[in-house]
Coordinates of C-alpha atoms in Angstrom, one line a residue:
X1 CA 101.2 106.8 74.5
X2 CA 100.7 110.4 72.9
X3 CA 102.3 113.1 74.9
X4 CA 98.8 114.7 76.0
X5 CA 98.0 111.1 77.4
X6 CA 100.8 110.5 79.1
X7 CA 100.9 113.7 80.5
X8 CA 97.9 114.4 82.0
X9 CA 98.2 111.0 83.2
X10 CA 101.6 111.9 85.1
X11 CA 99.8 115.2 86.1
X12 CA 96.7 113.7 88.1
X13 CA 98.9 111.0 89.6
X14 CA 101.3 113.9 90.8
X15 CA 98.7 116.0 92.4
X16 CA 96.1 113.0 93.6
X17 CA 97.4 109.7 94.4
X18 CA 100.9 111.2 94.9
X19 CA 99.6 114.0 97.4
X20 CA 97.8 110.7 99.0
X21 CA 100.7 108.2 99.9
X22 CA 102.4 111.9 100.9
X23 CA 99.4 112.6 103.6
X24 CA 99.7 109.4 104.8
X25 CA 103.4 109.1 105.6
X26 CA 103.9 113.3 106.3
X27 CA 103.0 112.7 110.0
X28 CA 105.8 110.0 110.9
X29 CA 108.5 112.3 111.0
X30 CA 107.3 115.3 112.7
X31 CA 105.1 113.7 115.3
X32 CA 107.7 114.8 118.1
X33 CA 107.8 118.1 117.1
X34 CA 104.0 118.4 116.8
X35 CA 103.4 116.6 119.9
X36 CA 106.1 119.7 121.4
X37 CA 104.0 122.4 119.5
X38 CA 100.8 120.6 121.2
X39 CA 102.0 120.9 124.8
X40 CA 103.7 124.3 124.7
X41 CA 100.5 125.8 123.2
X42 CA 98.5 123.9 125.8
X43 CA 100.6 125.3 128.0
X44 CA 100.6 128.9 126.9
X45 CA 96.8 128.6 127.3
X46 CA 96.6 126.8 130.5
X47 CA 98.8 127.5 132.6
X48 CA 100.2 124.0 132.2
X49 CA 101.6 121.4 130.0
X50 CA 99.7 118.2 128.7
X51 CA 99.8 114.7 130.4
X52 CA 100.7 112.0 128.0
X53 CA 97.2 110.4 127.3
X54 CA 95.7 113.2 126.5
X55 CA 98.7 114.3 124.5
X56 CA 98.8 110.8 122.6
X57 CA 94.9 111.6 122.4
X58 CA 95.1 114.8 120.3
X59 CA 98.3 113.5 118.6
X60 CA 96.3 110.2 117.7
X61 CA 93.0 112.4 116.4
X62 CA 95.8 114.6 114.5
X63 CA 96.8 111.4 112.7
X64 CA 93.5 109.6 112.0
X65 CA 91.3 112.8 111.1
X66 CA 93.3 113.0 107.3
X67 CA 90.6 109.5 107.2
X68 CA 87.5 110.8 108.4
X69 CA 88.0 113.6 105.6
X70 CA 88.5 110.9 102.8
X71 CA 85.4 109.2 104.1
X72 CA 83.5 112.2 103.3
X73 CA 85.3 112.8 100.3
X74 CA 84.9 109.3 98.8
X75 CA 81.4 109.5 99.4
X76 CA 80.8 113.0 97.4
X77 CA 83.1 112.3 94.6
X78 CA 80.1 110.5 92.2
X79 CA 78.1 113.6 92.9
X80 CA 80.7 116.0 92.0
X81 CA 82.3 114.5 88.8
X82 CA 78.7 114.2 87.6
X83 CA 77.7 118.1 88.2
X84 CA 81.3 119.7 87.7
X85 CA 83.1 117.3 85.4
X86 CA 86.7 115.3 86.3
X87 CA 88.6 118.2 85.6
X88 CA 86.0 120.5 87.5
X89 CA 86.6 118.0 90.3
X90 CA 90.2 117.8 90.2
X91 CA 90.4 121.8 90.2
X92 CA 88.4 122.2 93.3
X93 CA 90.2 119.5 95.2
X94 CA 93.8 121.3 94.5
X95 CA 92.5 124.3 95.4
X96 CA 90.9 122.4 98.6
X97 CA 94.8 121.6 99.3
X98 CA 95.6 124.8 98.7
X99 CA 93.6 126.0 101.8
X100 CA 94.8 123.2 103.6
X101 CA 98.2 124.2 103.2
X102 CA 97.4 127.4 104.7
X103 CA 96.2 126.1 107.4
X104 CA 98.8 123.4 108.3
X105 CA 101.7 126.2 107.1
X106 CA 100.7 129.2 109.3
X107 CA 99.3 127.0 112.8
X108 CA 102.7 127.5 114.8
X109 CA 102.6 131.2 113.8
X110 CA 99.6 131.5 115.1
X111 CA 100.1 128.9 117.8
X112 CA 96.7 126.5 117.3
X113 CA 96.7 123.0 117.2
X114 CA 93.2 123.3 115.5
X115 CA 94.6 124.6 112.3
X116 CA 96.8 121.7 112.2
X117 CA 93.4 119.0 112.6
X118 CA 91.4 120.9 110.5
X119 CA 93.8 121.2 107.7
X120 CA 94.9 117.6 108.0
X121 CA 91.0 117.0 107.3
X122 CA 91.0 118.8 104.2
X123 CA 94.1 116.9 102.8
X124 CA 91.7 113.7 103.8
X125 CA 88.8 115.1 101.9
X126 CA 91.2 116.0 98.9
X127 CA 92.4 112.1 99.0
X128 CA 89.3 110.7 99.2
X129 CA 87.4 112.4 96.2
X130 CA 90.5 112.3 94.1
X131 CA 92.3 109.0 95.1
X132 CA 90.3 106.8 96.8
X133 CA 86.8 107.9 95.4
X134 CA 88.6 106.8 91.9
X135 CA 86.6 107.9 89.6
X136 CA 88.0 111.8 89.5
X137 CA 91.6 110.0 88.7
X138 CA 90.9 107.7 86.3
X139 CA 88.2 109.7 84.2
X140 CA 90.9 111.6 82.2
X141 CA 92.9 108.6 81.2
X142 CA 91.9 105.6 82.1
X143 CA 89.5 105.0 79.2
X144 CA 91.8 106.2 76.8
X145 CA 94.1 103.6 76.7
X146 CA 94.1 100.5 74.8
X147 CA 90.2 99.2 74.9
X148 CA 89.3 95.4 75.0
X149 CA 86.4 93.7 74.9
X150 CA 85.0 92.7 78.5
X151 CA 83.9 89.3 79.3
X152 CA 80.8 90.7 80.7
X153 CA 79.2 91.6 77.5
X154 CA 79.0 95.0 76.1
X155 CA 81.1 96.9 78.9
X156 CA 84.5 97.7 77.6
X157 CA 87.9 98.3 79.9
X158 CA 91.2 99.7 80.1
X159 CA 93.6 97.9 80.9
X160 CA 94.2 97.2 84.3
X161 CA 98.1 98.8 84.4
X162 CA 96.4 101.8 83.8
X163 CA 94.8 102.0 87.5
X164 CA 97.6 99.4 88.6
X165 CA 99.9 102.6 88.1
X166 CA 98.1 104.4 90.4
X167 CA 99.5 102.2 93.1
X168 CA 103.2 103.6 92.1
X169 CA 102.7 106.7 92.5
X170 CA 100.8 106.0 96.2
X171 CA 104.3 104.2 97.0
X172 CA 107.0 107.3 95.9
X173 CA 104.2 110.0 97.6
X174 CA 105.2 107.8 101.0
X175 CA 109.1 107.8 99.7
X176 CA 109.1 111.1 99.1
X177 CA 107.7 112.0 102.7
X178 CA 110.1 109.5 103.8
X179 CA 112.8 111.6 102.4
X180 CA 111.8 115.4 103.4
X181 CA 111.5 114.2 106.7
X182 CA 115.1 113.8 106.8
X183 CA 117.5 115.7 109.0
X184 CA 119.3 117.3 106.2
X185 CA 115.8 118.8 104.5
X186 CA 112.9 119.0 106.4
X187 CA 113.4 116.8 109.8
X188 CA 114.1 119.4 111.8
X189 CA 111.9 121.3 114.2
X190 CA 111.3 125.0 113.2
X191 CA 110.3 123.2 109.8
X192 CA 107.5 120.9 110.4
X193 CA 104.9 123.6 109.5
X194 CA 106.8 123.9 106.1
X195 CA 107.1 119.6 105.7
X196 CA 103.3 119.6 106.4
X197 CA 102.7 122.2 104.0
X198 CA 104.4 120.8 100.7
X199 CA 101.4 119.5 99.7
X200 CA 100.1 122.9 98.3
X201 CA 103.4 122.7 95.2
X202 CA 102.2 120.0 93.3
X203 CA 98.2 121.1 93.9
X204 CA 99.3 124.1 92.3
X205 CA 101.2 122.6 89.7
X206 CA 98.2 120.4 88.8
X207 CA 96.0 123.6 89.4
X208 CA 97.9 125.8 86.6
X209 CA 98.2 122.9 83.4
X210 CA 94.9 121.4 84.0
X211 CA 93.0 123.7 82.0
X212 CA 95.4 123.0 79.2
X213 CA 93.9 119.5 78.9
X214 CA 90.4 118.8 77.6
X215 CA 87.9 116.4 79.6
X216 CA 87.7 113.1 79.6
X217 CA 86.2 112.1 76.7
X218 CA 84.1 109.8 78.2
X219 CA 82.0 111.8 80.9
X220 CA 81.5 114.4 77.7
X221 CA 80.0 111.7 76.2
X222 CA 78.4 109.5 78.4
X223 CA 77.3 112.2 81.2
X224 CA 76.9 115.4 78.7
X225 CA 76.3 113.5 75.8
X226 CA 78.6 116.3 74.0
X227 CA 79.6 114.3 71.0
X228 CA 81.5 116.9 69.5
X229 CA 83.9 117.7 72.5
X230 CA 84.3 114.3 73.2
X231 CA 85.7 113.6 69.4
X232 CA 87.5 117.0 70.0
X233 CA 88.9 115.8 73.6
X234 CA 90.1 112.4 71.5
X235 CA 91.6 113.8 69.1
X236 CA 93.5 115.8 71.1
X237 CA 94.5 112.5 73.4
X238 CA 95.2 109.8 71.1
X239 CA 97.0 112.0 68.6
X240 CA 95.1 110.7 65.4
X241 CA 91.9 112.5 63.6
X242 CA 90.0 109.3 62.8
X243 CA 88.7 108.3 66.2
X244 CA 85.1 107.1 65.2
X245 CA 85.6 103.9 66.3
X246 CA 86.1 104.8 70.0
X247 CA 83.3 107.4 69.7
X248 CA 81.3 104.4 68.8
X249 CA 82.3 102.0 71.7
X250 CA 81.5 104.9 73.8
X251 CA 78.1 105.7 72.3
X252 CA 77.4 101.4 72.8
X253 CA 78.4 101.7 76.7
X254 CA 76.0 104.7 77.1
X255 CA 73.2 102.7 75.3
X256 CA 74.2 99.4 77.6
X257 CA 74.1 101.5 80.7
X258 CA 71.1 103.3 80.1
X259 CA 69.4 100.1 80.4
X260 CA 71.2 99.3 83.7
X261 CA 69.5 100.1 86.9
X262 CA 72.0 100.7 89.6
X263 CA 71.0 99.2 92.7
X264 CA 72.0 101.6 96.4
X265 CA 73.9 100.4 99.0
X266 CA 70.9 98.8 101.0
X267 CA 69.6 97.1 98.1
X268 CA 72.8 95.6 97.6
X269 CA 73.8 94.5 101.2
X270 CA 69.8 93.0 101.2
X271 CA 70.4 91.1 97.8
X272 CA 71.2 87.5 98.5
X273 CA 72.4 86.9 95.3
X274 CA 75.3 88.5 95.9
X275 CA 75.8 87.7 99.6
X276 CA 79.3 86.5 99.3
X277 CA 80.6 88.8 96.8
X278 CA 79.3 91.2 99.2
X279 CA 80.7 89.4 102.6
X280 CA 84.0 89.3 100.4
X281 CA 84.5 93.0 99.6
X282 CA 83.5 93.5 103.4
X283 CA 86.3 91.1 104.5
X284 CA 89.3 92.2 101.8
X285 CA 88.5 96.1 102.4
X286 CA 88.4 95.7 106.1
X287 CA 90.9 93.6 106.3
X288 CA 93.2 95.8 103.9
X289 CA 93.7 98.1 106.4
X290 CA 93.6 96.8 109.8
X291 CA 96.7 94.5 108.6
X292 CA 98.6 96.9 110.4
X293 CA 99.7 98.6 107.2
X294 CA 98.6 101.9 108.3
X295 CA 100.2 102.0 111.5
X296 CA 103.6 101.2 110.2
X297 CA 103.3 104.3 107.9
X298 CA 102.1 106.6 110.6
X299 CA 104.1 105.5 113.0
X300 CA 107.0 104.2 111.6
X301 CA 109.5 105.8 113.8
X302 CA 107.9 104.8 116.9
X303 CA 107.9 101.3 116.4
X304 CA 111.8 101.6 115.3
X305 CA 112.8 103.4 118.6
X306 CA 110.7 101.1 120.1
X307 CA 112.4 97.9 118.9
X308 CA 115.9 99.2 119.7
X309 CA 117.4 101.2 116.7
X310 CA 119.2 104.0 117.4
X311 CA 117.3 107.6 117.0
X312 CA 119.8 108.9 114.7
X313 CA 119.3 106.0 112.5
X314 CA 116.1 105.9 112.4
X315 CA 115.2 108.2 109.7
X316 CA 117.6 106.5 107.4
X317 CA 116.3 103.7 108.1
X318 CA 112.7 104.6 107.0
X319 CA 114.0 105.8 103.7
X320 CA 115.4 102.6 102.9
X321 CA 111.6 100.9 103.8
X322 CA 110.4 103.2 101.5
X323 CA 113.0 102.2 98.8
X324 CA 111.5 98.8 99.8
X325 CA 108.0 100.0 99.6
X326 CA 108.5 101.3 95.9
X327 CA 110.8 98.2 94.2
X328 CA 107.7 95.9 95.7
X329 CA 104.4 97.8 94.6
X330 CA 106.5 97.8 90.9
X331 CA 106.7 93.9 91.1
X332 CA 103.0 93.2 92.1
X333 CA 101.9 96.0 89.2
X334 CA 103.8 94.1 86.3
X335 CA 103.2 90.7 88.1
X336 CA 99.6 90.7 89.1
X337 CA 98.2 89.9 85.4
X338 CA 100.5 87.2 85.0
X339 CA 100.1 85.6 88.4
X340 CA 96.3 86.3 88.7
X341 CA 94.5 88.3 92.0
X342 CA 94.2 85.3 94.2
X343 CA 98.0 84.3 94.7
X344 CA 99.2 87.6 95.0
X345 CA 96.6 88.9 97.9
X346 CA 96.7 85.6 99.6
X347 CA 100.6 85.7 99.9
X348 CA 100.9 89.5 101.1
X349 CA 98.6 88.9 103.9
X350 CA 100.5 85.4 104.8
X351 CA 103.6 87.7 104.6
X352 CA 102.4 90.2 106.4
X353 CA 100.9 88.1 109.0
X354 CA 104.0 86.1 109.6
X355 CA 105.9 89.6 109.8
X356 CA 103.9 90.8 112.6
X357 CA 104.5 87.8 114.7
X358 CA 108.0 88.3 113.9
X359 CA 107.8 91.6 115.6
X360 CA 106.2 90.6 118.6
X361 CA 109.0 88.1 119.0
X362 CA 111.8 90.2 118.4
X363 CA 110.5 92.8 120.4
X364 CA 110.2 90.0 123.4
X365 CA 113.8 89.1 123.0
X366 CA 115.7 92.4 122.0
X367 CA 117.0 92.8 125.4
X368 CA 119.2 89.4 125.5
X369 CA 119.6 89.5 121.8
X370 CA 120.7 93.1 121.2
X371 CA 120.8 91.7 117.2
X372 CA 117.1 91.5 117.4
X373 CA 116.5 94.9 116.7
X374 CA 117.4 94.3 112.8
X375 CA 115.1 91.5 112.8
X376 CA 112.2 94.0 113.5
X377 CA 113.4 96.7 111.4
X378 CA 113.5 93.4 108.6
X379 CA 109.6 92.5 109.7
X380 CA 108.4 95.5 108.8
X381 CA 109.8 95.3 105.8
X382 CA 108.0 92.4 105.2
X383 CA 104.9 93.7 106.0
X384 CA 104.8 96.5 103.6
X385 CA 106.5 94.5 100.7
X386 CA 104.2 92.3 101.5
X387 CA 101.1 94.8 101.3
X388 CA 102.7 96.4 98.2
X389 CA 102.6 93.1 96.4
X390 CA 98.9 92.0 96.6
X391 CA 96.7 93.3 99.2
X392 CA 97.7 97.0 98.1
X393 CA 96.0 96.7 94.6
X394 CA 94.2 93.9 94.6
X395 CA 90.9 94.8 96.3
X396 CA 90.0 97.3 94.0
X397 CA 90.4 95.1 90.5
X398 CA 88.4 92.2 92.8
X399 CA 85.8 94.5 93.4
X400 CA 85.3 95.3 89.5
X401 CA 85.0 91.6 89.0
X402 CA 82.4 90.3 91.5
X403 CA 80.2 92.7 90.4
X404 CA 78.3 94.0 87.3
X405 CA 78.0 97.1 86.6
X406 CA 74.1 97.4 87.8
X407 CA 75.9 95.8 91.6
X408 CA 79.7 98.0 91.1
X409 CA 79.1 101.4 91.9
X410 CA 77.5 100.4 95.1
X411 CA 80.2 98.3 96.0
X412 CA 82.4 100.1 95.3
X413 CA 80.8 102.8 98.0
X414 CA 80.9 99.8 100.6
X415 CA 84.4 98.9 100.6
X416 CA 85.7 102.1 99.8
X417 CA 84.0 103.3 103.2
X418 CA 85.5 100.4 105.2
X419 CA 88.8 101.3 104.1
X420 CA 88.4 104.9 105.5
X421 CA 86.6 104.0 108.9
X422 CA 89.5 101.3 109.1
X423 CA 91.9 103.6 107.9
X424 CA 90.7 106.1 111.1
X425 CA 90.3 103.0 113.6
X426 CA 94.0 101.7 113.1
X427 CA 95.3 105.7 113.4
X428 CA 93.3 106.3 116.2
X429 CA 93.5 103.6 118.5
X430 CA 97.2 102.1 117.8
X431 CA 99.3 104.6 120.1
X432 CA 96.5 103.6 122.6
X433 CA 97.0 99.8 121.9
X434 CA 100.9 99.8 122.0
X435 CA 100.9 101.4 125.5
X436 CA 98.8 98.7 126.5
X437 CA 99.6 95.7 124.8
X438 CA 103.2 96.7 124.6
X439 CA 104.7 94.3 121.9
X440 CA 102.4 91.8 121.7
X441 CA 99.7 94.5 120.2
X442 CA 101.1 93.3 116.7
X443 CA 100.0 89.5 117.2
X444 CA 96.4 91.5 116.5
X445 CA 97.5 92.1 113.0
X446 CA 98.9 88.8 112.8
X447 CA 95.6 87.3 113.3
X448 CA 93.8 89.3 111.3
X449 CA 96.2 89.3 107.6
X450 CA 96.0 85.7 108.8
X451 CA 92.2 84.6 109.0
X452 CA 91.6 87.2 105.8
X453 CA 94.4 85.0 103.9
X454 CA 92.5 81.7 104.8
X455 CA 89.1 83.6 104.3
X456 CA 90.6 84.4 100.0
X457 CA 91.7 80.9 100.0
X458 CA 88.5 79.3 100.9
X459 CA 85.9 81.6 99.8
X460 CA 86.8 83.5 96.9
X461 CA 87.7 82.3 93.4
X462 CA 90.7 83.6 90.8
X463 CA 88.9 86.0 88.7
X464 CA 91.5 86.8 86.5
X465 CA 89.5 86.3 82.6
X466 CA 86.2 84.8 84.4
X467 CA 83.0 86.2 83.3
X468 CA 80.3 87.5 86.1
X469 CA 78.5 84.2 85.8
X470 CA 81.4 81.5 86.1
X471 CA 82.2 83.9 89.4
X472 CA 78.5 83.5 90.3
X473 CA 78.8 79.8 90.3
X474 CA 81.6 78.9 91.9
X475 CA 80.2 81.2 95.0
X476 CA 77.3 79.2 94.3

């Protein structure tokens, strides 16, 4: 790696899919202090407090909006990087988190619990054009690394520790919520608004030294067709002045995919051809996220005062998951090219299905085993080692693979939606679903890690070094 490479690499992972794993895990702490801030403004207004349902309500909508926002956001990204660019992109969406900042840091001032939703959305829409929608992250340095001939013909591809990286950074942006959240740092109450608000440091870190990289070579190329700046770009990357040979693979994947025509979203969920690659993005996207991953990380102290541990523990105890969290997202990045897709997604959702039943349990017998409560805490350890591992990464390399490239972008539109509205649907409704299913509400994500493992293990084939074809047949 030259130092421009691995820098701006290190610099769009700290502001995007850092900032992401950091929205998602931001609200576990704080959520009694926000819910406080809710009622006493509600309060202030009204005359009088909040009742819990409609408290758990806004609280709930607080949580899930940060999806709705990377719905939209996933779906404009293609859009944008093609008018403004990946760096163009990247620069709007920090200074997006810049205003959401503002509106998550100054809401108790100026006591509304709408700045806090509204900017919540905003960190959603940052995440999903810049994480989630992909192709703003990798187009700086994905196709820069080491190139190798695809088995699909003339499409070339990085290496898949490039995007598997990605996944790393996901994990210490959870960690590092984890760890502001804190007693000792951010934990406390007249702080929240500040712990919310973090997010607007490494925007405008990432804000300031982007202009000092050029764009990725490969959308000067392909989408400008600005041969000089892209040799200028890769120069400037891969630290060497002879670079023709890259410029030429480049030039070759902009011939081969001129004469690709991309097929939409309808055409592709009406094309029976591909009916169970399809079904199978559906099934692994879906399935991704109502596992029940989601609600541990946004509710993670909930469901630890709920199975017993002690509320002073509890935030210690969170760190250490997300300790967890990062060792096992390491092991399935260097693991998951050796081992192939299929073992690795198929055992994280047995683990994580097993885990959830294991919390149900333990929660059942907690009272006349007091020990129990360690069992849980272990479960959901489980669960997100066991996400971390396979289903984590997974999805997104298997959706590359079932498709070709006329088939990919709109599949990639399918299951990236699936895991937003999911995403939402798991926020939303899981306060809602403890209160009425009490501990047996996990034997839900029990069954369904469970019948998505069996789903993989029937249906869908190892595609680790298979060409589209062979993949085509064996569905066949």
């Amino acid at each position: 790696l030259t130092f421009p490479l691995l820098s701006v690499t290190l610099l769009v992972s700290f502001g995007s899919s850092m900032l992401y794993g950091y929205n998602l895990a931001v609200v576990n702490s704080p959520a009694v202090h926000i819910k406080a801030f809710y009622n006493a403004t509600w309060s202030r207004r009204y005359g009088h407090g909040l009742a819990p349902g409609p408290l758990t309500l806004l609280y709930s909508l607080t949580v899930s909006i940060f999806a709705l926002g990377g719905l939209v956001g996933s779906l404009l990204v293609g859009v944008l990087v093609e008018r403004y660019g990946r760096n163009g992109v990247l620069s709007r969406s920090a200074l997006l988190v810049l205003l959401a900042g503002g509106f998550l840091g100054f809401s108790r001032e100026l006591g509304s619990p709408e700045m806090v939703i509204v900017g919540r959305s905003i960190t959603g829409l940052h995440s999903g054009g810049c994480c989630r929608g992909c192709r703003a992250v990798h187009g700086p340095f994905s196709q820069l690394g080491p190139l190798q001939p695809s088995p699909r013909g003339l499409e070339k591809t990085s290496y898949s520790p490039w995007r598997q990286a990605l996944r790393i950074f996901i994990c210490l942006g959870v960690f590092f919520a984890q760890v502001l959240g804190l007693p000792e740092l951010l934990g406390e109450d007249r702080f929240w608004p500040l712990f919310l608000s973090v997010v607007v440091f490494p925007a405008s870190l990432q804000l300031l030294l982007l202009h000092c990289f050029p764009e990725s070579p490969r959308y000067l190329l392909i989408e400008r067709n600005d041969v000089c700046g892209a040799t200028k770009a890769l120069r400037r990357f891969l630290g060497k002045h002879d670079v023709q040979d890259v410029i030429e693979e480049m030039k070759e994947e902009q011939r081969s995919l001129s004469s690709v025509e991309m097929v939409s979203v309808w055409q592709l969920l009406w094309d029976r051809s591909v009916l169970w690659q399809t079904l199978s993005v559906v099934v692994v996207n879906a399935g991704m996220q109502l596992s029940g991953i989601d609600a541990i990380w946004f509710y993670t102290n909930v469901i630890f005062k709920n199975a017993g541990i002690p509320v002073s523990q509890i935030p210690y105890t969170t760190v250490g998951t997300g300790i967890i969290e990062v060792v096992a997202g390491l092991i399935g990045c260097f693991t998951i090219e050796k081992l192939g897709r299929r073992p690795l997604i198929i055992t994280g959702f047995c683990a994580m299905g097993i885990c959830s039943a294991g919390i149900t349990f333990s929660l059942l017998l907690q009272t006349a085993l007091p020990w129990m409560c360690y069992v849980s805490v272990a479960c959901v350890v489980g669960i997100i080692a066991g996400f971390c591992v396979g289903p984590a990464g997974v999805p997104f390399l298997m959706t590359a693979e079932l498709f070709t490239q006329s088939h990919r972008p709109a599949a990639y539109i399918v299951g990236g939606s699936l895991n937003w509205l999911c995403n939402f649907t798991i926020g939303f409704i899981f306060p809602f679903l403890q209160m009425s299913a009490g501990a047996f509400c996990y034997l839900v994500f029990c069954g369904i890690c469970l019948l998505v493992a069996l789903y993989i293990y029937l249906v869908i084939p190892e595609t680790k070094n298979k060409t589209f074809m062979e993949i085509s047949h064996i569905f066949a």
